CSV table of N, CA and C in Angstrom, one decimal:
chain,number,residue,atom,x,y,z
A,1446,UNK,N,9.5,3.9,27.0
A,1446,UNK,CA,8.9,3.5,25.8
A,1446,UNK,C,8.1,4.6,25.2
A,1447,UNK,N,7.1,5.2,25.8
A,1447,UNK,CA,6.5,6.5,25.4
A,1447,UNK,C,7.5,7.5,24.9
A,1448,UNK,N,8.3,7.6,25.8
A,1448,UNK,CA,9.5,9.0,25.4
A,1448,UNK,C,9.9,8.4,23.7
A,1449,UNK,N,10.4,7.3,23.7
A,1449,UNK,CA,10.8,6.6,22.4
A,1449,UNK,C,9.7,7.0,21.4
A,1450,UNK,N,8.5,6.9,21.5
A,1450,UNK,CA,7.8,6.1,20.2
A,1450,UNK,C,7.4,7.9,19.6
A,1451,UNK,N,7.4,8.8,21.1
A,1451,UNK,CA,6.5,10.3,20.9
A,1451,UNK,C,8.1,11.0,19.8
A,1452,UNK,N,9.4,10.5,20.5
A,1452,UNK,CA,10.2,10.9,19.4
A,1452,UNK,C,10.3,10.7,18.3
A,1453,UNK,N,9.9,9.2,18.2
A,1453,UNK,CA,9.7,8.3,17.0
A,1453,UNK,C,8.7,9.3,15.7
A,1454,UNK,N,7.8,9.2,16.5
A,1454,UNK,CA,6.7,10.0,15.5
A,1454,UNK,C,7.1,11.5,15.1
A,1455,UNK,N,7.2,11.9,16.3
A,1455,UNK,CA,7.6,13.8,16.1
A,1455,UNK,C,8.4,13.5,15.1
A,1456,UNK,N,9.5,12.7,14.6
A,1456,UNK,CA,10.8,13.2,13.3
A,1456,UNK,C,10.2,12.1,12.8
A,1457,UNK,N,9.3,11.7,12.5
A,1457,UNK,CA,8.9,11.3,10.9
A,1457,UNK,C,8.4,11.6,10.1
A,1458,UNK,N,8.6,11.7,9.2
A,1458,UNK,CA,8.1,12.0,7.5
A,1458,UNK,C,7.8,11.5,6.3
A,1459,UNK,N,6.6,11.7,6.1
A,1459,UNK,CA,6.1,10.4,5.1
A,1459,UNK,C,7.1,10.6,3.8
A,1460,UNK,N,7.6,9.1,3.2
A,1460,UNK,CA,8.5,9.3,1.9
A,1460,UNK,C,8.5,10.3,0.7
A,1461,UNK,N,9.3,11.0,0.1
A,1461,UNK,CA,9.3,11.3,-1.2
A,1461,UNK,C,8.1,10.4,-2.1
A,1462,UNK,N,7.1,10.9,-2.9
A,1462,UNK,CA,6.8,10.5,-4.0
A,1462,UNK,C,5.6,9.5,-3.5
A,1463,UNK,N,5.4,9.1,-2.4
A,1463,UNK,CA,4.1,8.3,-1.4
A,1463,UNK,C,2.8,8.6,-1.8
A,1464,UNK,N,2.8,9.9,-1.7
A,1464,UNK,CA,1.1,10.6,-1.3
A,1464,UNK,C,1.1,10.8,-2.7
A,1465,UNK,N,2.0,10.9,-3.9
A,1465,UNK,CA,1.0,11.1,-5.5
A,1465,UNK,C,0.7,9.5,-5.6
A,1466,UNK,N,2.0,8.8,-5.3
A,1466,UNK,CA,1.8,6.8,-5.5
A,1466,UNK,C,0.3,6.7,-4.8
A,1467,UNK,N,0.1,7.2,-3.7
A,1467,UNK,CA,-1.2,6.9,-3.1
A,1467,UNK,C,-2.7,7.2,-3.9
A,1468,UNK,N,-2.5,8.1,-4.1
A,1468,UNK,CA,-3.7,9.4,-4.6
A,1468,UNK,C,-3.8,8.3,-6.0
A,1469,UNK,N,-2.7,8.2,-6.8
A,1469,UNK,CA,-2.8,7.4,-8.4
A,1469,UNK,C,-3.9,6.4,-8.0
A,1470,UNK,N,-3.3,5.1,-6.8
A,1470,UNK,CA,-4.0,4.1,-6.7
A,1470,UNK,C,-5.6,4.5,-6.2
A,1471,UNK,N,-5.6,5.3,-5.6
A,1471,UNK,CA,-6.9,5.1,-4.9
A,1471,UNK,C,-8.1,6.2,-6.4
A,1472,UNK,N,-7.8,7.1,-7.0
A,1472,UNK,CA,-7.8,7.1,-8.4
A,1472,UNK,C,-8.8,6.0,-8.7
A,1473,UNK,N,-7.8,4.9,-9.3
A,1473,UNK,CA,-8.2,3.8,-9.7
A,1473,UNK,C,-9.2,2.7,-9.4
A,1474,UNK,N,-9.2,3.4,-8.0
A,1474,UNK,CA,-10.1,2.3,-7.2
A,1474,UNK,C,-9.5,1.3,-6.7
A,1475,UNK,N,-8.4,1.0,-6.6
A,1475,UNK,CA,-7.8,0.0,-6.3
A,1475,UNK,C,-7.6,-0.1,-4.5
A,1476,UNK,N,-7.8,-1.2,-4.1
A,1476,UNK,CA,-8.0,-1.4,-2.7
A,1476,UNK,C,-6.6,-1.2,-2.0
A,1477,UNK,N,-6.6,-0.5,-0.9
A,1477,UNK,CA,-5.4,-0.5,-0.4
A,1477,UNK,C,-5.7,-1.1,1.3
A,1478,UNK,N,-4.8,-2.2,1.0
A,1478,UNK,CA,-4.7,-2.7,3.0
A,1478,UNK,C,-3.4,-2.9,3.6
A,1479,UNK,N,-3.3,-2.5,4.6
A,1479,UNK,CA,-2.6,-2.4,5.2
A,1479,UNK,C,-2.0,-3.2,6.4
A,1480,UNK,N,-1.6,-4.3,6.6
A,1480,UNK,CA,-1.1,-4.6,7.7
A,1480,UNK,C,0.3,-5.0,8.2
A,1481,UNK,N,0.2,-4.8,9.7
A,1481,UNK,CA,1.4,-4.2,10.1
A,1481,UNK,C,1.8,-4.4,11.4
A,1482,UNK,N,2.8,-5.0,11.7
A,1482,UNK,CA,3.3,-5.2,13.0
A,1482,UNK,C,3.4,-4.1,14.2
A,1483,UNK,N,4.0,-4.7,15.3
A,1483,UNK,CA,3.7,-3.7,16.4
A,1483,UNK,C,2.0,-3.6,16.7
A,1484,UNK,N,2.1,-3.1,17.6
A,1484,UNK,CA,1.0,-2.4,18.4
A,1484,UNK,C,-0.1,-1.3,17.5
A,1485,UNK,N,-1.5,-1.4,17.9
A,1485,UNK,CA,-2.8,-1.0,17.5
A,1485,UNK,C,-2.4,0.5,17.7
A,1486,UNK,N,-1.8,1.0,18.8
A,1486,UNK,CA,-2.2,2.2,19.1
A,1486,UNK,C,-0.7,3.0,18.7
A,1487,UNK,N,0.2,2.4,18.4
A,1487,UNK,CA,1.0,3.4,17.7
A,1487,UNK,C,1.0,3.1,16.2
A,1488,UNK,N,0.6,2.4,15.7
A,1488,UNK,CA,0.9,2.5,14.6
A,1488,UNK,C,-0.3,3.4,13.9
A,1489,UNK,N,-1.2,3.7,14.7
A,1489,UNK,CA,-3.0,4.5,14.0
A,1489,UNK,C,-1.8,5.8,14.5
A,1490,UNK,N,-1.2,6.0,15.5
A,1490,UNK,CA,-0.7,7.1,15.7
A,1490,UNK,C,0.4,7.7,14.6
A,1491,UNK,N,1.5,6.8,14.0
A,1491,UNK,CA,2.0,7.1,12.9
A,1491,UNK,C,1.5,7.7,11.8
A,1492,UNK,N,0.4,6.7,11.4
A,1492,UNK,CA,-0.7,7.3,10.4
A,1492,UNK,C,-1.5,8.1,10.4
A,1493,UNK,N,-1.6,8.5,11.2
A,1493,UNK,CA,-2.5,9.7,12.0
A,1493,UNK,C,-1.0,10.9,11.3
A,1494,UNK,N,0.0,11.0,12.1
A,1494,UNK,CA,0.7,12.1,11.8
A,1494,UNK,C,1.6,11.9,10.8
A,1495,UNK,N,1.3,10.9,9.5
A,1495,UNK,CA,1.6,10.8,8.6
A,1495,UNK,C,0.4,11.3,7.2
A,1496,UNK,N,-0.6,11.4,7.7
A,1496,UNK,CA,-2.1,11.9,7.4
A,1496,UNK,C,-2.5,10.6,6.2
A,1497,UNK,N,-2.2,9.8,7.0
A,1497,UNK,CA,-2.6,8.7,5.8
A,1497,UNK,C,-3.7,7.8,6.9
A,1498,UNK,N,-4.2,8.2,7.9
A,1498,UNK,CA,-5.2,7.5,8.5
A,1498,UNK,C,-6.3,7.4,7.8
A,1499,UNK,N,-6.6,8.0,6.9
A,1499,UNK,CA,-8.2,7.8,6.0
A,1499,UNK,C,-8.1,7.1,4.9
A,1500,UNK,N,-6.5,6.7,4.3
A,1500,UNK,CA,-6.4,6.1,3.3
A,1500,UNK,C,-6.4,4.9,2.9
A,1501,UNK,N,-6.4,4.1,4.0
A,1501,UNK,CA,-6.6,2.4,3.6
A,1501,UNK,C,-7.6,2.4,4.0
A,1502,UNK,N,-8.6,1.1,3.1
A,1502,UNK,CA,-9.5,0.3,3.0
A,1502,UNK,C,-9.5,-0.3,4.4
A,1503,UNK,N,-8.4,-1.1,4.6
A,1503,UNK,CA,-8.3,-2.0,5.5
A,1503,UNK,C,-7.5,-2.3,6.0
A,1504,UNK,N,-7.0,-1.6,7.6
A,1504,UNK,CA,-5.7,-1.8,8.6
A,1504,UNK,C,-6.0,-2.8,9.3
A,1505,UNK,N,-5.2,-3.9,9.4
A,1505,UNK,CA,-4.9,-4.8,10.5
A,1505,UNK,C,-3.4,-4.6,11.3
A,1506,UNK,N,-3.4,-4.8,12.4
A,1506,UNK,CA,-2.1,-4.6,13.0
A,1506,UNK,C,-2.1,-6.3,13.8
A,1507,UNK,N,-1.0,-6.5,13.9
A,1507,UNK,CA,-0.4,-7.6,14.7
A,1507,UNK,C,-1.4,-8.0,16.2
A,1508,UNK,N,-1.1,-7.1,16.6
A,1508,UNK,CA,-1.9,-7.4,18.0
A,1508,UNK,C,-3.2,-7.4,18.1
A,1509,UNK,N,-4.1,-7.1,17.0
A,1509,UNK,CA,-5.5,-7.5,16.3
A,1509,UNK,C,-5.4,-8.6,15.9
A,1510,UNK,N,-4.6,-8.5,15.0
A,1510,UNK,CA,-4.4,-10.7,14.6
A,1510,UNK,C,-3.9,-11.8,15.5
A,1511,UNK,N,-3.5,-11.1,16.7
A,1511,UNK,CA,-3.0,-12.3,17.5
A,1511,UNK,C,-1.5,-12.7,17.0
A,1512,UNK,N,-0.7,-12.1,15.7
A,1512,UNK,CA,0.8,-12.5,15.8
A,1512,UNK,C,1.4,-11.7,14.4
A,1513,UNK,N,2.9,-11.1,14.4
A,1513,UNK,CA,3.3,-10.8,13.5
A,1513,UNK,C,2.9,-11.6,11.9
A,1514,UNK,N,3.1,-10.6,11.0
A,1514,UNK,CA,3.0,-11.4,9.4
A,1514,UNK,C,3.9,-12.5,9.5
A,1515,UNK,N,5.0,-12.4,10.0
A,1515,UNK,CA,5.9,-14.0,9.6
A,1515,UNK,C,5.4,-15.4,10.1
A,1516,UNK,N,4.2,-15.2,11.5
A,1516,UNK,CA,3.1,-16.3,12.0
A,1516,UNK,C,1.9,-16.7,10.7
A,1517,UNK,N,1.8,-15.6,10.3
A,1517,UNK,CA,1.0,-15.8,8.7
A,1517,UNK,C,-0.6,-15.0,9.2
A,1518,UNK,N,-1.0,-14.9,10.6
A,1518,UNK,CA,-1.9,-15.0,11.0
A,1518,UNK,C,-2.8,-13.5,10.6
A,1519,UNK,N,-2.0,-12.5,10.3
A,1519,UNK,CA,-2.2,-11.3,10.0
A,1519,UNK,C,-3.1,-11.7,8.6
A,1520,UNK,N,-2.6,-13.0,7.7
A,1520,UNK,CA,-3.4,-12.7,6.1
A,1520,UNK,C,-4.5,-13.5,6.8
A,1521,UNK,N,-4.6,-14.9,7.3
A,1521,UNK,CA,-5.7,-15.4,7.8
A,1521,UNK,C,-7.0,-14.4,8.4
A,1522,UNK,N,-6.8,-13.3,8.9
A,1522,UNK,CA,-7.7,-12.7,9.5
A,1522,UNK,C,-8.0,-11.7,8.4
A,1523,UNK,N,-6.9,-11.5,7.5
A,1523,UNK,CA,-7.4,-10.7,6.4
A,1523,UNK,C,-8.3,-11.2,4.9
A,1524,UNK,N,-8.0,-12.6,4.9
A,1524,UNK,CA,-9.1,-13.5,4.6
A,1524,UNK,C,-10.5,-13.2,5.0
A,1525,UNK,N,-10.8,-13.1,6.0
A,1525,UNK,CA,-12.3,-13.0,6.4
A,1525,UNK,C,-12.4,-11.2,5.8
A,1526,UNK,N,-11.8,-10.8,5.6
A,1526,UNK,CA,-12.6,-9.1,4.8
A,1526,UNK,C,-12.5,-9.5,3.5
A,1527,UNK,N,-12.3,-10.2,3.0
A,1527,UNK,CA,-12.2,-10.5,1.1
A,1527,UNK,C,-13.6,-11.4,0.9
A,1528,UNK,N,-14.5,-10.5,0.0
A,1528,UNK,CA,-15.4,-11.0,-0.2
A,1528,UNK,C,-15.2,-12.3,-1.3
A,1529,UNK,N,-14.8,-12.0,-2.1
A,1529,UNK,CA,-14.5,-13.1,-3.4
A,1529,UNK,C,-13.1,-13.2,-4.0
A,1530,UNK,N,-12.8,-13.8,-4.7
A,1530,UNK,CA,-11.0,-14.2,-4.6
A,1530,UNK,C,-10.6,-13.3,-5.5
A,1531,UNK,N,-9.3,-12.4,-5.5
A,1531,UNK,CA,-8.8,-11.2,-5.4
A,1531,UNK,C,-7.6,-12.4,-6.7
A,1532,UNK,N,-7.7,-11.3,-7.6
A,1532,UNK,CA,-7.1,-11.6,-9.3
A,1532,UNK,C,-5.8,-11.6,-8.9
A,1533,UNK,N,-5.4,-9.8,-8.5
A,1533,UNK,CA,-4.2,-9.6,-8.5
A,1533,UNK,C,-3.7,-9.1,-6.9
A,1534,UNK,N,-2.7,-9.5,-6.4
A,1534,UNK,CA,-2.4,-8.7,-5.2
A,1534,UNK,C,-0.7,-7.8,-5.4
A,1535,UNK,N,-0.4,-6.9,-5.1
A,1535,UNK,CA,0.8,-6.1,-4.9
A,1535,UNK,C,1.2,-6.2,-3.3
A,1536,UNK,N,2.3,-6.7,-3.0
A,1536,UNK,CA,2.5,-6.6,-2.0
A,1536,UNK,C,4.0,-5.3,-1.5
A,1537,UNK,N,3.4,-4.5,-0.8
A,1537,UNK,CA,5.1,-3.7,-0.7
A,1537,UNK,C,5.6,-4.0,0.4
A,1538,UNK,N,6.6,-4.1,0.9
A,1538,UNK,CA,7.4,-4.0,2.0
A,1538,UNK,C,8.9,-4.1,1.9
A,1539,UNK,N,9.3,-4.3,3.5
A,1539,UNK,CA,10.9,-4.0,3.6
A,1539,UNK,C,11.5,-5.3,3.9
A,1540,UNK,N,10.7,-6.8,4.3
A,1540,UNK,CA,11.5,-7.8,4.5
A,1540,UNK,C,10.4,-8.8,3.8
A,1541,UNK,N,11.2,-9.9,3.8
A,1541,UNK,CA,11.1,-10.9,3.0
A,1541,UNK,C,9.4,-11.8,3.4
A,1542,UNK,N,9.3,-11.5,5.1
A,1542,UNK,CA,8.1,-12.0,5.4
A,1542,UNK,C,6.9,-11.1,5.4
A,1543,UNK,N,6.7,-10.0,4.7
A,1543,UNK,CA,6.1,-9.0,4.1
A,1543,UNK,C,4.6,-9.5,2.8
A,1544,UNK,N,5.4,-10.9,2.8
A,1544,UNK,CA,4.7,-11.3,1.0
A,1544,UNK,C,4.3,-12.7,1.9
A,1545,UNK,N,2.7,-13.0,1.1
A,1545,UNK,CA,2.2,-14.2,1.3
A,1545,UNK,C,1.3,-14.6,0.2
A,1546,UNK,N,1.9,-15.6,-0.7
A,1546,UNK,CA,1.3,-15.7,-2.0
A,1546,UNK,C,-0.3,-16.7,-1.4
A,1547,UNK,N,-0.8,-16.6,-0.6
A,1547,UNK,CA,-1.7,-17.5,-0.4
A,1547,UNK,C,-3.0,-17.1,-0.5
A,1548,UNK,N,-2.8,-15.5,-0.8
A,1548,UNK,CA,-4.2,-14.8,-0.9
A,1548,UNK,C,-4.7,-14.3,-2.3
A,1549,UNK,N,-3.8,-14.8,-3.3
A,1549,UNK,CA,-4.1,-14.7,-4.8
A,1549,UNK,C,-3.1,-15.6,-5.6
A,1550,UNK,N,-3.2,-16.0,-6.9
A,1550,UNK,CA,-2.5,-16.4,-7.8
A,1550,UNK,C,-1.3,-15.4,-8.4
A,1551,UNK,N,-1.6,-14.4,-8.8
A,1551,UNK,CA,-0.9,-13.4,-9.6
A,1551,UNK,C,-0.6,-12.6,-8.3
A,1552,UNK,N,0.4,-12.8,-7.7
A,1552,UNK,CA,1.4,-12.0,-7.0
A,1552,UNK,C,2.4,-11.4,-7.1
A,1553,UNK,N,2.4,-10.1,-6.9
A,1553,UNK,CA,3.7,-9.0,-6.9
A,1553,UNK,C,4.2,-8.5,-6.1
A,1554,UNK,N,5.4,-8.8,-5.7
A,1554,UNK,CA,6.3,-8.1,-4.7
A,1554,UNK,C,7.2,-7.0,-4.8
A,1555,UNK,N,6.8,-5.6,-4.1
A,1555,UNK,CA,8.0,-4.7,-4.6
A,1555,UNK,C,8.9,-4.7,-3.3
A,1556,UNK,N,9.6,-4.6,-3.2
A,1556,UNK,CA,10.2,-4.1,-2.2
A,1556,UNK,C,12.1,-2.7,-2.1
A,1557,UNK,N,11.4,-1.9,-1.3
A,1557,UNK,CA,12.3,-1.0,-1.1
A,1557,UNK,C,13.8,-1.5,-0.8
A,1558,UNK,N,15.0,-1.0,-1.7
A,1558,UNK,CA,15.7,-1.2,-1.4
A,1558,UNK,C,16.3,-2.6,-1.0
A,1559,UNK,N,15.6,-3.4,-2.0
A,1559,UNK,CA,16.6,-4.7,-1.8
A,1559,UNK,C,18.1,-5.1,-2.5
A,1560,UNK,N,18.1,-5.4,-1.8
A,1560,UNK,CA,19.6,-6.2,-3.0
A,1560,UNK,C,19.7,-6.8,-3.8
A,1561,UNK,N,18.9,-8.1,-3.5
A,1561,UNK,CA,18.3,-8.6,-4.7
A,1561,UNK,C,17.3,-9.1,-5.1
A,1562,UNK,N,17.3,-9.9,-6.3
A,1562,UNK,CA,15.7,-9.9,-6.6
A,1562,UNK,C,15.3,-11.7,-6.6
A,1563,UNK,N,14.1,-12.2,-6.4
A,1563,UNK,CA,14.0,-14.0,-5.8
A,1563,UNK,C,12.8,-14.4,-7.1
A,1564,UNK,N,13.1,-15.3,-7.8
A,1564,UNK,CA,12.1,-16.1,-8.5
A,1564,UNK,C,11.0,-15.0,-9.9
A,1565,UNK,N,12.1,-14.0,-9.8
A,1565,UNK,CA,11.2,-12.7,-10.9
A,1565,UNK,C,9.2,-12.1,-10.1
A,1566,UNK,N,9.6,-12.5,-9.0
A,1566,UNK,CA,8.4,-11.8,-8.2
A,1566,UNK,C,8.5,-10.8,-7.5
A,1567,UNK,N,9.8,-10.7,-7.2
A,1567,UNK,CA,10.4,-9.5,-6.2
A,1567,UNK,C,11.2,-8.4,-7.3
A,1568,UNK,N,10.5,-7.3,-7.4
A,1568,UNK,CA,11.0,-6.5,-8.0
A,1568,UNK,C,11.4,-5.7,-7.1
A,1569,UNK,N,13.1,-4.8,-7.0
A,1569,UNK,CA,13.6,-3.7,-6.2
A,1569,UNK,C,13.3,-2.7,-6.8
A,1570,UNK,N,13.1,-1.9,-5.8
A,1570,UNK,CA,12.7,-0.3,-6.1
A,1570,UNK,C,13.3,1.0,-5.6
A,1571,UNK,N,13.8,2.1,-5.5
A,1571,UNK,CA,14.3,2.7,-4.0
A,1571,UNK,C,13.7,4.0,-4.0
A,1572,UNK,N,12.6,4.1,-4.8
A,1572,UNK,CA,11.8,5.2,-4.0
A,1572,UNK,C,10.4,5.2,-5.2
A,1573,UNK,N,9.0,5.6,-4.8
A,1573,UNK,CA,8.3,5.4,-5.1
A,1573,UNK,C,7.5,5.8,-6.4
A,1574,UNK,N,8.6,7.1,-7.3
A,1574,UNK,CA,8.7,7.5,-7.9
A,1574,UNK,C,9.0,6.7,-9.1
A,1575,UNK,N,10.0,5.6,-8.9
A,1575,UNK,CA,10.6,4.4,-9.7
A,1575,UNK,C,9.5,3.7,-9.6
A,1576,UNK,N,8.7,3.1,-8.5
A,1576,UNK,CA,7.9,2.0,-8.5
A,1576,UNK,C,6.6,2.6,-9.4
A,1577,UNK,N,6.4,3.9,-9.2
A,1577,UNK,CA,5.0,4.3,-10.3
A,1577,UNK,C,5.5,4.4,-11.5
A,1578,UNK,N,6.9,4.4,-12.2
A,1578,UNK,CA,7.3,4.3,-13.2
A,1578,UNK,C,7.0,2.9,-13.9
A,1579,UNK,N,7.5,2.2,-13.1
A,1579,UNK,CA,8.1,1.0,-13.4
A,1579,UNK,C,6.2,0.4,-13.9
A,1580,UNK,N,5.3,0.1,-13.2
A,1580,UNK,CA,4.0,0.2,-12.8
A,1580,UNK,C,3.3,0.6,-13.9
A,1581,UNK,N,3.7,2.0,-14.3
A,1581,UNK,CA,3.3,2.8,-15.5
A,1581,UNK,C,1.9,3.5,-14.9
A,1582,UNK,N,1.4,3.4,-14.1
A,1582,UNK,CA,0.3,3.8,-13.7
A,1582,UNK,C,-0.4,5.0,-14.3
A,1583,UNK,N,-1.5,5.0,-15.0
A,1583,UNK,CA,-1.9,6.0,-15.5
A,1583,UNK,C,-3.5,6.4,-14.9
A,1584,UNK,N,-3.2,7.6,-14.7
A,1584,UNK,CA,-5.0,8.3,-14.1
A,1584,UNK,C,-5.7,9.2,-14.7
């Protein structure tokens, strides 16, 4: 498992077009959290040699919440860090149990590379260049 995760990390590289999408939002002020399956101590390690460990507001990982996002239990505990009810949320990910409309009314889903799109909430994107397009994001 070690040999795996240390090769895992050594050949990764953070996406095309990430770190200006990053930089724009946090700009703005806009809160960025992060949570995320697997294990506490590789995924700070990802981030770590992705140099995005100082950039979220707020990491939760699975095994701090007691169960992957598709158990739901990841937004329940992320409930307790939200001081007052949150207008708008963005959600990004790669699978469908990625999104939980339960933590705002005005929800947005992007997701990388999907196929298709579900109820005009899921918007496809395939790289992040498109999604700050699309966004319009201005700093």
């Amino acid at each position: 498992e070690r040999i795996y995760w240390n090769t895992f990390i050594n050949e990764m590289e953070i996406g095309n077009d990430v770190e200006e999408f990053i930089r724009k939002l946090k700009h703005l002020n806009i809160k960025l959290v992060l949570l995320t399956d697997l294990t506490t101590e590789i995924q700070y390690k990802k981030l770590i040699k992705l140099g995005l460990d100082n950039v979220f507001d707020i990491v939760l990982t699975s095994e701090e919440c007691g169960g992957d996002k598709i158990s739901n239990k990841p937004y329940n505990v992320l409930q307790n860090y939200i001081e007052s009810p949150i207008e708008t949320i963005w959600f990004i990910g790669d699978s469908s149990h990625d999104y939980n409309t339960s933590l705002s009314n005005d929800t947005m889903f992007f997701q990388k590379n999907v196929k298709r799109t579900k109820n005009g909430r899921l918007i496809a994107f395939s790289n992040f260049r498109e999604l700050d397009a699309f966004l319009n994001i201005k700093t």
